[in-house]
């Protein structure tokens, strides 16, 4: 970096994130990353080159004016920083925590070429948390237009679509199937990565725009999409998430002690099973836990199992670490906490004890062959490399498929061969007039911020449709 | 800024649902440890069909449990549930009184039972504290002769007999101890019906897993179509978690979205029986703790106005 004229402003390396130490944090569910201090935030913000033609904004699916909010932080004008962010994003405390910045805004940061981009996500989180501490309400000027729009699902896509529509003056109702709002932010992402209090705060922000959230309403069962129209809603945005857990399809998968990641995390996060018996819902984790998969959900499951008292947690992934879809930070945190990575391994079958509980699993070693459709090198089994691993708890985190409830109950709604809703990507418009969809139920499992991007696109399209 | 203005177009139905706290309107003890309740749940009452279930949660720290809808009244907006006190949540539920409210009452869930049979002879079997009134009635309405078997351990535990007589052409009672009706299990009566040479076109059975398995084994050699309604452990009940997975015809099915009614000849009951034991130790602890603490306290807790989280 020496010799660059701008190093004067860069002031060295990226500010490290203060964290709970690994030994301490595996014994609690408190947040791992603690957030920047004001001092750190300002120092980090001062690293921004304030490029004339910034590339970071295009790297953000919700188009936050990143240089402007970072400039505000470096000027110590934190309120302005959060105001700039909230223009585009009503869930900044969440995005600052769970977005894969390294593949988005930070990836295209000019400083990334030198290996150390501005910590945009951490600064976003700082601004969002600062605002919450300062308790300064941000007022949006809203002129209600009296037009009702229904949003199905209160996950990130639904929340942001509802927020944007509310700011445009629509009267928005979110229908949530579970008994608490947030979707994957509630049942999927653990407390130690996204505290429920933060989620609640962001949900409140959205509600303060006039959005109403109805819990325990399973659209497709309690009410159908056509019924929403007959009740007076003029447009519907479907953001129900991918929903149904995938299984491996190998022998022994229904043995006791084998969970889908969705079940495991839902028990812990939505139902607070980690506080059993104060909370009624139980969870059972024994000594040796194996998690199948290499994404964020696999990391969350592995780290949750550790916190529930497992002695040894292994991660089984069929490709190499370079292909893991998880955020870098999650992989790093998992490693620090002592998760054992068995890469290039694939399970073949689960073996039972004499009472129907999983006792061991047979795996096979893999090697990487030619690139497949995803562009990643295809894992190929090495014959004769089978091995047995003793396990007593297994968590399967190999992705999700489309939940059938909405598609089955909405005549004329076109879905693809895998059950995902077909939309025009520019608008989110489905095969039915007035019905839009976005997020995982369209794309298959993706990220929080991509779902939010889709929510924003559909909010604009719904506005055009109704005006 | 909170918008107070409300859109007038939306009908009042949805609005009202928000205010409804799922009040318990009536409570009835059917037998020792078996209770029925009528719950205020207008949207469920409007949509539910035979074969479907609801998920309820008593209070903020409660678990979600599935219960079959026993009866419903769309005009009054009410749903009747029947439950046996077998664990913490059902025991707690049994302590609640009319006027108390449930935190959540979500549904209707699962697929409705499809009745494609007309003019046939159907045997409807209930083993223990399970309601099969709606299904029997639907079979009857579709023009079938309905033979009902109600089985229990002893006479006192035979429930819903009067209702079932209303929708059945004939009712057989079986008790394990022979205090009422035929001595033996429900399978005794089923064997008799089949042995009498009467042409049974379909069997619908609900009850403990060993009973549904035994019924399916009796009808299998005769090729009599046999439907069973499974009561798997569930969490969300909407297809999201897979804890209710069951093997049917060699394929993995989710009881909550693919069922709860399946072809009894295809269900792997042995696997299901093992899966139902997954949380036995925790369930026992939960129940003991509940019994240990002052019941009044628990009731008060459930009555406390619950905040939106």
Tab-separated table of N, CA and C in Angstrom, chain A residues 5 26 67 114 126 137 166 243-244 253 258 305 407 412 441 443-444 454:
chain	number	residue	atom	x	y	z
A	5	UNK	N	-0.881	7.542	-3.124
A	5	UNK	CA	-1.085	8.895	-2.602
A	5	UNK	C	-2.153	8.921	-1.520
A	26	UNK	N	-18.560	-20.035	23.401
A	26	UNK	CA	-19.225	-21.314	23.138
A	26	UNK	C	-20.038	-21.780	24.333
A	67	UNK	N	-20.970	5.503	0.101
A	67	UNK	CA	-19.979	6.550	0.405
A	67	UNK	C	-20.572	7.673	1.252
A	114	UNK	N	-6.475	-4.186	-2.772
A	114	UNK	CA	-5.276	-4.212	-1.932
A	114	UNK	C	-5.483	-5.172	-0.766
A	126	UNK	N	-22.846	-0.333	12.932
A	126	UNK	CA	-22.550	0.697	13.920
A	126	UNK	C	-23.609	1.796	13.867
A	137	UNK	N	-36.046	8.970	16.777
A	137	UNK	CA	-36.906	8.405	15.728
A	137	UNK	C	-36.605	9.053	14.379
A	166	UNK	N	-45.263	1.015	2.488
A	166	UNK	CA	-45.836	1.893	3.516
A	166	UNK	C	-45.324	3.316	3.341
A	243	UNK	N	-38.533	-22.659	2.535
A	243	UNK	CA	-39.376	-23.503	3.356
A	243	UNK	C	-38.989	-24.931	3.610
A	244	UNK	N	-39.238	-25.806	2.686
A	244	UNK	CA	-39.155	-27.234	3.007
A	244	UNK	C	-37.713	-27.741	3.029
A	253	UNK	N	-31.961	-42.236	7.329
A	253	UNK	CA	-32.112	-40.807	7.565
A	253	UNK	C	-33.219	-40.449	8.564
A	258	UNK	N	-31.522	-37.518	14.260
A	258	UNK	CA	-31.210	-36.839	12.994
A	258	UNK	C	-32.235	-35.739	12.742
A	305	UNK	N	-25.019	-26.306	18.123
A	305	UNK	CA	-24.843	-27.604	18.783
A	305	UNK	C	-23.757	-27.511	19.855
A	407	UNK	N	-48.549	-22.523	-3.658
A	407	UNK	CA	-48.761	-22.933	-5.051
A	407	UNK	C	-50.022	-23.787	-5.174
A	412	UNK	N	-53.750	-20.934	-11.033
A	412	UNK	CA	-53.199	-20.066	-12.075
A	412	UNK	C	-51.808	-19.530	-11.767
A	441	UNK	N	-38.631	-18.110	-2.351
A	441	UNK	CA	-39.707	-18.873	-2.987
A	441	UNK	C	-39.661	-18.699	-4.512
A	443	UNK	N	-36.241	-17.791	-6.033
A	443	UNK	CA	-34.865	-18.110	-6.462
A	443	UNK	C	-34.345	-19.417	-5.879
A	444	UNK	N	-35.025	-19.971	-4.903
A	444	UNK	CA	-34.419	-21.029	-4.109
A	444	UNK	C	-33.543	-20.350	-3.064
A	454	UNK	N	-35.225	-8.184	-3.849
A	454	UNK	CA	-36.435	-8.590	-4.572
A	454	UNK	C	-37.666	-7.884	-3.998
